[in-house]
mmCIF file of C-alpha atoms and ligand atoms in Angstrom:
data_model
loop_
_atom_site.group_PDB
_atom_site.id
_atom_site.type_symbol
_atom_site.label_atom_id
_atom_site.label_comp_id
_atom_site.label_asym_id
_atom_site.label_seq_id
_atom_site.Cartn_x
_atom_site.Cartn_y
_atom_site.Cartn_z
ATOM 1 C CA MET A 32 0.000 0.000 0.000
ATOM 2 C CA LYS A 33 1.380 3.358 -1.039
ATOM 3 C CA VAL A 34 1.030 6.534 1.036
ATOM 4 C CA LEU A 35 1.646 9.905 -0.620
ATOM 5 C CA ILE A 36 2.766 12.649 1.780
ATOM 6 C CA SER A 37 2.146 15.963 -0.002
ATOM 7 C CA ALA A 38 3.688 18.073 2.773
ATOM 8 C CA LYS A 39 6.843 18.526 4.794
ATOM 9 C CA LEU A 40 6.282 16.229 7.782
ATOM 10 C CA ASN A 41 8.320 15.556 10.888
ATOM 11 C CA PRO A 42 10.816 12.728 10.076
ATOM 12 C CA ASP A 43 9.911 10.785 13.242
ATOM 13 C CA GLY A 44 6.322 10.617 12.020
ATOM 14 C CA VAL A 45 7.345 9.412 8.582
ATOM 15 C CA ALA A 46 9.554 6.779 10.250
ATOM 16 C CA VAL A 47 6.491 5.538 12.162
ATOM 17 C CA LEU A 48 4.655 5.064 8.872
ATOM 18 C CA ARG A 49 7.597 3.313 7.164
ATOM 19 C CA GLY A 50 7.665 0.919 10.123
ATOM 20 C CA TYR A 51 4.335 -0.665 9.132
ATOM 21 C CA LYS A 52 4.626 -3.917 7.199
ATOM 22 C CA GLY A 53 3.229 -3.528 3.683
ATOM 23 C CA ILE A 54 3.271 0.286 3.672
ATOM 24 C CA GLU A 55 5.393 2.220 1.211
ATOM 25 C CA VAL A 56 5.837 6.009 1.545
ATOM 26 C CA GLU A 57 6.460 8.751 -1.017
ATOM 27 C CA GLU A 58 7.205 12.212 0.387
ATOM 28 C CA ILE A 59 6.922 15.230 -1.892
ATOM 29 C CA ALA A 60 6.809 19.006 -1.524
ATOM 30 C CA PRO A 61 3.111 20.005 -1.395
ATOM 31 C CA VAL A 62 1.358 19.904 -4.794
ATOM 32 C CA ASN A 63 -2.114 20.808 -6.041
ATOM 33 C CA GLY A 64 -4.438 20.322 -9.019
ATOM 34 C CA ASP A 65 -3.432 18.017 -11.889
ATOM 35 C CA GLU A 66 -0.048 17.409 -10.295
ATOM 36 C CA LEU A 67 -1.731 16.052 -7.161
ATOM 37 C CA VAL A 68 -4.057 13.866 -9.246
ATOM 38 C CA ALA A 69 -1.055 12.426 -11.130
ATOM 39 C CA LYS A 70 0.883 11.769 -7.918
ATOM 40 C CA LEU A 71 -2.110 9.995 -6.352
ATOM 41 C CA GLU A 72 -2.112 7.305 -9.046
ATOM 42 C CA GLY A 73 -1.840 3.965 -7.237
ATOM 43 C CA CYS A 74 -1.990 5.476 -3.724
ATOM 44 C CA ALA A 75 -4.167 4.088 -0.925
ATOM 45 C CA ALA A 76 -3.567 7.084 1.339
ATOM 46 C CA LEU A 77 -2.744 10.781 1.152
ATOM 47 C CA ILE A 78 -1.348 12.910 3.970
ATOM 48 C CA VAL A 79 -1.472 16.708 3.734
ATOM 49 C CA ARG A 80 -1.053 19.760 5.924
ATOM 50 C CA SER A 81 -2.842 22.930 4.763
ATOM 51 C CA GLU A 82 -1.030 23.581 1.463
ATOM 52 C CA SER A 83 -2.603 20.852 -0.694
ATOM 53 C CA LYS A 84 -6.277 21.451 -1.494
ATOM 54 C CA VAL A 85 -8.139 18.147 -1.723
ATOM 55 C CA THR A 86 -11.190 19.261 -3.685
ATOM 56 C CA ALA A 87 -14.220 17.274 -4.921
ATOM 57 C CA ASP A 88 -12.799 17.697 -8.433
ATOM 58 C CA ILE A 89 -9.506 16.037 -7.428
ATOM 59 C CA LEU A 90 -11.270 13.228 -5.548
ATOM 60 C CA GLU A 91 -13.422 12.605 -8.632
ATOM 61 C CA GLN A 92 -10.264 11.859 -10.638
ATOM 62 C CA THR A 93 -8.688 9.389 -8.192
ATOM 63 C CA ARG A 94 -9.073 5.626 -7.897
ATOM 64 C CA GLY A 95 -8.083 3.368 -5.008
ATOM 65 C CA LEU A 96 -7.695 6.124 -2.426
ATOM 66 C CA ARG A 97 -8.994 4.891 0.954
ATOM 67 C CA VAL A 98 -7.923 7.520 3.448
ATOM 68 C CA ILE A 99 -6.789 11.147 3.678
ATOM 69 C CA GLY A 100 -4.848 12.264 6.744
ATOM 70 C CA ARG A 101 -4.669 15.918 7.731
ATOM 71 C CA ALA A 102 -1.581 16.698 9.818
ATOM 72 C CA GLY A 103 -3.453 19.096 12.081
ATOM 73 C CA THR A 104 -7.005 19.638 13.269
ATOM 74 C CA GLY A 105 -8.811 22.127 11.001
ATOM 75 C CA TYR A 106 -9.567 20.441 7.669
ATOM 76 C CA ASP A 107 -11.074 23.226 5.557
ATOM 77 C CA ASN A 108 -8.625 22.323 2.740
ATOM 78 C CA ILE A 109 -10.238 18.894 2.344
ATOM 79 C CA ASP A 110 -13.730 18.306 0.924
ATOM 80 C CA ALA A 111 -14.633 15.723 3.577
ATOM 81 C CA LYS A 112 -18.205 15.349 2.282
ATOM 82 C CA ALA A 113 -17.071 14.569 -1.266
ATOM 83 C CA ALA A 114 -14.553 12.114 0.216
ATOM 84 C CA ALA A 115 -17.257 10.362 2.261
ATOM 85 C CA ALA A 116 -19.406 10.054 -0.873
ATOM 86 C CA LYS A 117 -16.537 8.099 -2.453
ATOM 87 C CA GLY A 118 -16.008 6.028 0.707
ATOM 88 C CA ILE A 119 -12.729 7.771 1.536
ATOM 89 C CA ALA A 120 -12.103 8.400 5.234
ATOM 90 C CA VAL A 121 -10.740 11.771 6.381
ATOM 91 C CA LEU A 122 -8.658 11.568 9.573
ATOM 92 C CA ILE A 123 -7.212 14.453 11.551
ATOM 93 C CA ALA A 124 -4.533 14.490 14.278
ATOM 94 C CA PRO A 125 -6.528 15.336 17.394
ATOM 95 C CA GLY A 126 -4.678 16.946 20.240
ATOM 96 C CA GLY A 127 -1.330 17.530 18.559
ATOM 97 C CA ASN A 128 -1.834 21.301 18.268
ATOM 98 C CA THR A 129 -3.818 21.942 21.402
ATOM 99 C CA VAL A 130 -1.270 23.338 23.845
ATOM 100 C CA THR A 131 0.644 25.214 21.149
ATOM 101 C CA THR A 132 -2.457 27.019 19.880
ATOM 102 C CA ALA A 133 -3.635 27.792 23.409
ATOM 103 C CA GLU A 134 -0.205 29.254 24.231
ATOM 104 C CA HIS A 135 -0.306 31.469 21.131
ATOM 105 C CA THR A 136 -3.704 32.763 22.255
ATOM 106 C CA LEU A 137 -2.212 33.701 25.637
ATOM 107 C CA GLY A 138 0.808 35.262 23.925
ATOM 108 C CA LEU A 139 -1.462 37.481 21.838
ATOM 109 C CA MET A 140 -3.499 38.331 24.943
ATOM 110 C CA PHE A 141 -0.392 39.613 26.764
ATOM 111 C CA ALA A 142 0.853 41.347 23.610
ATOM 112 C CA MET A 143 -2.467 43.165 23.276
ATOM 113 C CA ALA A 144 -2.789 44.031 26.973
ATOM 114 C CA ARG A 145 0.664 45.682 27.060
ATOM 115 C CA HIS A 146 1.037 46.882 23.442
ATOM 116 C CA ILE A 147 4.213 44.836 23.163
ATOM 117 C CA PRO A 148 4.354 44.691 19.325
ATOM 118 C CA GLN A 149 3.696 48.424 18.961
ATOM 119 C CA ALA A 150 6.313 49.240 21.635
ATOM 120 C CA ASN A 151 8.848 46.962 19.960
ATOM 121 C CA GLU A 152 8.245 48.534 16.559
ATOM 122 C CA LYS A 153 8.665 52.054 17.939
ATOM 123 C CA LEU A 154 11.833 51.150 19.805
ATOM 124 C CA HIS A 155 13.299 49.546 16.673
ATOM 125 C CA LYS A 156 12.764 52.955 15.034
ATOM 126 C CA GLY A 157 14.565 54.679 17.932
ATOM 127 C CA GLU A 158 11.453 55.961 19.734
ATOM 128 C CA PHE A 159 11.352 55.349 23.525
ATOM 129 C CA ASP A 160 7.567 55.787 23.972
ATOM 130 C CA ARG A 161 6.537 55.350 27.612
ATOM 131 C CA LYS A 162 2.952 56.492 26.936
ATOM 132 C CA LEU A 163 1.911 52.998 25.814
ATOM 133 C CA VAL A 164 -0.139 52.252 28.934
ATOM 134 C CA GLY A 165 -1.643 48.768 29.183
ATOM 135 C CA PHE A 166 -3.987 46.928 31.523
ATOM 136 C CA GLU A 167 -3.710 44.031 33.995
ATOM 137 C CA LEU A 168 -5.184 40.638 33.175
ATOM 138 C CA THR A 169 -5.640 39.632 36.819
ATOM 139 C CA GLY A 170 -9.295 39.992 37.806
ATOM 140 C CA LYS A 171 -10.499 40.590 34.233
ATOM 141 C CA THR A 172 -13.224 38.403 32.690
ATOM 142 C CA LEU A 173 -12.175 36.170 29.811
ATOM 143 C CA GLY A 174 -15.051 34.897 27.646
ATOM 144 C CA VAL A 175 -14.203 31.664 25.859
ATOM 145 C CA LEU A 176 -16.441 30.758 22.906
ATOM 146 C CA GLY A 177 -15.908 27.068 22.196
ATOM 147 C CA LEU A 178 -14.703 24.839 25.033
ATOM 148 C CA GLY A 179 -13.161 21.944 23.153
ATOM 149 C CA ASN A 180 -9.526 20.950 23.671
ATOM 150 C CA ILE A 181 -7.963 24.344 22.883
ATOM 151 C CA GLY A 182 -10.622 26.409 24.672
ATOM 152 C CA ALA A 183 -10.216 24.240 27.778
ATOM 153 C CA VAL A 184 -6.426 24.762 27.894
ATOM 154 C CA VAL A 185 -6.843 28.524 27.375
ATOM 155 C CA ALA A 186 -9.350 28.550 30.253
ATOM 156 C CA ASP A 187 -6.994 26.561 32.500
ATOM 157 C CA ARG A 188 -4.055 28.908 31.876
ATOM 158 C CA ALA A 189 -6.254 32.007 32.291
ATOM 159 C CA LEU A 190 -7.473 30.692 35.670
ATOM 160 C CA GLY A 191 -3.790 30.384 36.607
ATOM 161 C CA LEU A 192 -3.465 34.099 35.803
ATOM 162 C CA LYS A 193 -6.337 34.755 38.245
ATOM 163 C CA MET A 194 -8.723 35.816 35.494
ATOM 164 C CA LYS A 195 -12.446 35.108 35.792
ATOM 165 C CA VAL A 196 -13.299 32.626 33.057
ATOM 166 C CA ILE A 197 -16.764 32.324 31.524
ATOM 167 C CA GLY A 198 -17.677 30.440 28.394
ATOM 168 C CA TYR A 199 -20.216 29.115 25.954
ATOM 169 C CA ASP A 200 -20.280 25.864 24.038
ATOM 170 C CA PRO A 201 -23.453 24.199 22.782
ATOM 171 C CA VAL A 202 -22.092 20.679 23.121
ATOM 172 C CA ILE A 203 -20.293 20.461 26.482
ATOM 173 C CA SER A 204 -21.966 19.396 29.716
ATOM 174 C CA GLN A 205 -22.173 21.403 32.943
ATOM 175 C CA GLU A 206 -20.044 18.662 34.490
ATOM 176 C CA ARG A 207 -17.240 19.139 31.955
ATOM 177 C CA ALA A 208 -17.478 22.925 32.400
ATOM 178 C CA ARG A 209 -17.074 22.466 36.166
ATOM 179 C CA GLU A 210 -14.117 20.144 35.548
ATOM 180 C CA ILE A 211 -12.302 22.856 33.551
ATOM 181 C CA GLY A 212 -13.351 25.620 35.965
ATOM 182 C CA VAL A 213 -15.452 27.629 33.518
ATOM 183 C CA ASP A 214 -18.809 29.249 34.276
ATOM 184 C CA LEU A 215 -21.016 28.087 31.420
ATOM 185 C CA LEU A 216 -23.424 30.838 30.330
ATOM 186 C CA PRO A 217 -25.690 31.554 27.359
ATOM 187 C CA LEU A 218 -23.801 32.941 24.328
ATOM 188 C CA ASP A 219 -25.107 36.508 24.643
ATOM 189 C CA GLU A 220 -24.307 36.565 28.362
ATOM 190 C CA VAL A 221 -20.664 35.649 27.646
ATOM 191 C CA ILE A 222 -20.418 38.369 24.991
ATOM 192 C CA LYS A 223 -22.041 40.932 27.361
ATOM 193 C CA ARG A 224 -19.764 40.194 30.344
ATOM 194 C CA ALA A 225 -16.365 39.584 28.731
ATOM 195 C CA ASP A 226 -13.505 42.067 29.013
ATOM 196 C CA ILE A 227 -11.658 39.867 26.524
ATOM 197 C CA LEU A 228 -13.404 37.450 24.181
ATOM 198 C CA THR A 229 -11.469 34.523 22.648
ATOM 199 C CA LEU A 230 -12.692 32.181 19.898
ATOM 200 C CA HIS A 231 -12.061 28.433 19.781
ATOM 201 C CA THR A 232 -14.696 26.915 17.502
ATOM 202 C CA PRO A 233 -14.607 25.469 14.012
ATOM 203 C CA VAL A 234 -16.191 27.491 11.189
ATOM 204 C CA LEU A 235 -19.654 26.044 10.629
ATOM 205 C CA PRO A 236 -22.791 27.622 9.167
ATOM 206 C CA GLU A 237 -23.832 28.462 12.770
ATOM 207 C CA THR A 238 -20.450 29.936 13.753
ATOM 208 C CA ARG A 239 -19.677 31.988 10.610
ATOM 209 C CA HIS A 240 -19.458 35.639 11.680
ATOM 210 C CA LEU A 241 -20.136 34.547 15.270
ATOM 211 C CA VAL A 242 -18.572 37.888 16.192
ATOM 212 C CA GLY A 243 -20.186 40.544 14.020
ATOM 213 C CA LYS A 244 -22.353 43.666 14.194
ATOM 214 C CA ARG A 245 -24.661 42.200 16.855
ATOM 215 C CA ALA A 246 -21.847 41.070 19.159
ATOM 216 C CA PHE A 247 -20.339 44.564 19.049
ATOM 217 C CA GLU A 248 -23.750 46.041 19.893
ATOM 218 C CA ILE A 249 -24.163 43.998 23.092
ATOM 219 C CA CYS A 250 -20.545 43.787 24.315
ATOM 220 C CA LYS A 251 -18.917 45.943 26.999
ATOM 221 C CA PRO A 252 -17.473 49.177 25.642
ATOM 222 C CA GLY A 253 -13.799 48.556 24.916
ATOM 223 C CA MET A 254 -14.036 44.754 24.787
ATOM 224 C CA ARG A 255 -10.914 43.102 23.371
ATOM 225 C CA LEU A 256 -11.158 40.258 20.848
ATOM 226 C CA ILE A 257 -8.726 37.393 20.215
ATOM 227 C CA ASN A 258 -9.065 35.095 17.206
ATOM 228 C CA CYS A 259 -6.583 32.228 16.934
ATOM 229 C CA ALA A 260 -9.171 29.879 15.406
ATOM 230 C CA ARG A 261 -10.502 30.682 11.917
ATOM 231 C CA GLY A 262 -10.934 33.954 10.048
ATOM 232 C CA GLY A 263 -14.542 33.219 9.097
ATOM 233 C CA LEU A 264 -15.663 33.442 12.743
ATOM 234 C CA VAL A 265 -15.287 37.230 12.679
ATOM 235 C CA ASP A 266 -17.078 39.709 10.423
ATOM 236 C CA GLU A 267 -14.018 41.808 9.583
ATOM 237 C CA ALA A 268 -16.027 44.828 8.377
ATOM 238 C CA ALA A 269 -17.956 44.887 11.680
ATOM 239 C CA LEU A 270 -14.714 44.516 13.670
ATOM 240 C CA LEU A 271 -13.095 47.417 11.797
ATOM 241 C CA GLU A 272 -16.113 49.619 12.484
ATOM 242 C CA ALA A 273 -16.125 48.628 16.186
ATOM 243 C CA LEU A 274 -12.388 49.376 16.509
ATOM 244 C CA ASN A 275 -12.877 52.791 14.913
ATOM 245 C CA SER A 276 -15.875 53.653 17.123
ATOM 246 C CA GLY A 277 -14.079 52.399 20.253
ATOM 247 C CA LYS A 278 -16.741 49.777 21.023
ATOM 248 C CA CYS A 279 -13.974 47.250 20.494
ATOM 249 C CA GLY A 280 -10.852 48.276 22.417
ATOM 250 C CA GLY A 281 -8.442 46.115 20.459
ATOM 251 C CA ALA A 282 -8.066 42.883 18.580
ATOM 252 C CA ALA A 283 -5.436 40.167 18.410
ATOM 253 C CA LEU A 284 -5.714 38.200 15.193
ATOM 254 C CA ASP A 285 -3.812 35.152 13.992
ATOM 255 C CA VAL A 286 -6.348 34.320 11.267
ATOM 256 C CA PHE A 287 -8.172 36.230 8.533
ATOM 257 C CA GLU A 288 -11.172 35.744 6.278
ATOM 258 C CA LYS A 289 -8.794 35.602 3.298
ATOM 259 C CA GLU A 290 -5.225 34.389 3.839
ATOM 260 C CA PRO A 291 -2.877 35.991 3.232
ATOM 261 C CA PRO A 292 -4.964 39.124 3.921
ATOM 262 C CA GLY A 293 -2.833 41.441 1.773
ATOM 263 C CA ALA A 294 -0.330 44.041 2.943
ATOM 264 C CA ASP A 295 -2.838 46.929 2.966
ATOM 265 C CA HIS A 296 -5.609 45.077 4.837
ATOM 266 C CA PRO A 297 -7.236 47.682 7.145
ATOM 267 C CA LEU A 298 -7.192 45.332 10.172
ATOM 268 C CA VAL A 299 -3.562 44.310 9.670
ATOM 269 C CA MET A 300 -2.609 48.011 9.447
ATOM 270 C CA HIS A 301 -4.822 49.113 12.350
ATOM 271 C CA PRO A 302 -3.023 50.607 15.395
ATOM 272 C CA LYS A 303 -5.344 48.732 17.796
ATOM 273 C CA VAL A 304 -4.642 45.364 16.168
ATOM 274 C CA VAL A 305 -1.793 43.013 16.994
ATOM 275 C CA CYS A 306 -1.515 40.212 14.500
ATOM 276 C CA THR A 307 0.455 37.188 13.379
ATOM 277 C CA PRO A 308 0.341 35.247 10.077
ATOM 278 C CA HIS A 309 -1.578 32.107 11.138
ATOM 279 C CA LEU A 310 1.198 30.914 13.454
ATOM 280 C CA GLY A 311 -1.123 29.411 16.089
ATOM 281 C CA ALA A 312 -0.075 25.816 15.488
ATOM 282 C CA SER A 313 3.492 26.592 14.417
ATOM 283 C CA THR A 314 5.842 25.185 17.011
ATOM 284 C CA ILE A 315 8.471 22.482 16.723
ATOM 285 C CA ASP A 316 6.618 20.584 19.438
ATOM 286 C CA ALA A 317 3.210 20.665 17.720
ATOM 287 C CA GLN A 318 4.707 19.716 14.351
ATOM 288 C CA GLU A 319 6.415 16.713 15.954
ATOM 289 C CA LYS A 320 3.256 15.591 17.736
ATOM 290 C CA VAL A 321 0.952 16.141 14.781
ATOM 291 C CA GLY A 322 3.306 14.316 12.367
ATOM 292 C CA GLU A 323 3.483 11.264 14.602
ATOM 293 C CA ILE A 324 -0.234 11.222 15.383
ATOM 294 C CA ILE A 325 -1.343 11.444 11.745
ATOM 295 C CA CYS A 326 1.188 8.864 10.526
ATOM 296 C CA ARG A 327 0.147 6.392 13.226
ATOM 297 C CA ASN A 328 -3.501 7.133 12.499
ATOM 298 C CA VAL A 329 -3.184 6.532 8.746
ATOM 299 C CA GLY A 330 -0.952 3.486 9.284
ATOM 300 C CA ASN A 331 -3.471 1.985 11.693
ATOM 301 C CA PHE A 332 -6.377 2.715 9.343
ATOM 302 C CA LEU A 333 -4.653 0.974 6.417
ATOM 303 C CA THR A 334 -3.690 -2.075 8.497
ATOM 304 C CA GLY A 335 -7.064 -2.519 10.187
ATOM 305 C CA LYS A 336 -6.009 -1.271 13.634
ATOM 306 C CA ASP A 337 -7.646 1.330 15.885
ATOM 307 C CA TYR A 338 -7.518 4.925 14.703
ATOM 308 C CA VAL A 339 -8.954 8.210 15.998
ATOM 309 C CA GLY A 340 -10.189 11.508 14.602
ATOM 310 C CA ARG A 341 -12.325 10.434 11.645
ATOM 311 C CA VAL A 342 -14.328 13.508 10.608
ATOM 312 C CA ASN A 343 -16.558 12.193 7.807
HETATM 313 C C1 9EZ B 37 -19.323 27.319 19.982
HETATM 314 C C2 9EZ B 37 -20.187 26.936 18.964
HETATM 315 C C3 9EZ B 37 -21.125 27.831 18.495
HETATM 316 C C4 9EZ B 37 -20.104 25.561 18.424
HETATM 317 C C5 9EZ B 37 -20.969 24.968 17.577
HETATM 318 C C6 9EZ B 37 -20.492 23.674 17.390
HETATM 319 C C7 9EZ B 37 -18.475 22.434 18.216
HETATM 320 N N1 9EZ B 37 -19.341 23.560 18.100
HETATM 321 N N2 9EZ B 37 -19.134 24.716 18.721
HETATM 322 C C8 9EZ B 37 -19.383 28.586 20.507
HETATM 323 N N3 9EZ B 37 -21.007 22.688 16.653
HETATM 324 C C9 9EZ B 37 -21.194 29.108 19.034
HETATM 325 C C10 9EZ B 37 -20.326 29.491 20.036
#
């Protein structure tokens, strides 16, 4: 059985896959379109990160593919429905990114609270600006929308900082919320009470523009927003308006509706925005974990052993 890896994966992960009896591996730099179709000839499995787009059109042109592994958790670059229709499983690497993404969220929270990027930029230009006054996190209310793996770690770390943590998630139980120390409240109540709101949900029809015009109407004046999840969760036009009116006091963004957002994007250029280019999952540690998890997952799937994280 041949596995095509259309991505740069951690070598330890690839070694795991090569260790399975009857599995043969081909590693290539990420490809797309006709090139991907050609490379998939004779393959039982495909592993990608985010670069290769596995569209319905590509799936339509393949034969013999049984499983697609996504080295990560979000899988918006794979048409999982079209895959299911062809009987192809889509597996993700649950957990591998969790701590790394949660830590980036906290990093952006501190950066925003103390204007660290702006201060750094000014100092690099020779300006010693001591008027950049921040605010303390201790005692502030953090609203966490989405209390899955990442949201739960963010909540845990924020409790360690002595923040008050409230949250909303339509699928977790009160018991689980108690376990992670979060006060579970209705969605609007979280948005109304939060000093800082952080997003940790997938983009679904019901979460698209979860933070938009209405959220900025009901939130506290000066609420800060953090988005280390997916660009589509935030209505960028509404955020820009709220930043300009002051209703939103600042935003920390790792993700954008269109990526890359373009050098002149009004949010990227905004003085109240600190931002990073979708680096949430980008640590050595997460890449190692995710590579090993997805390779073991795909190897197990192909050899009839237990696997986790099937999404279709
Ligand atoms: C979370 C969600 C919606 C949500 C919806 C689904 C897993 N998940 N999370 C926070 N299906 C609104 C706010």
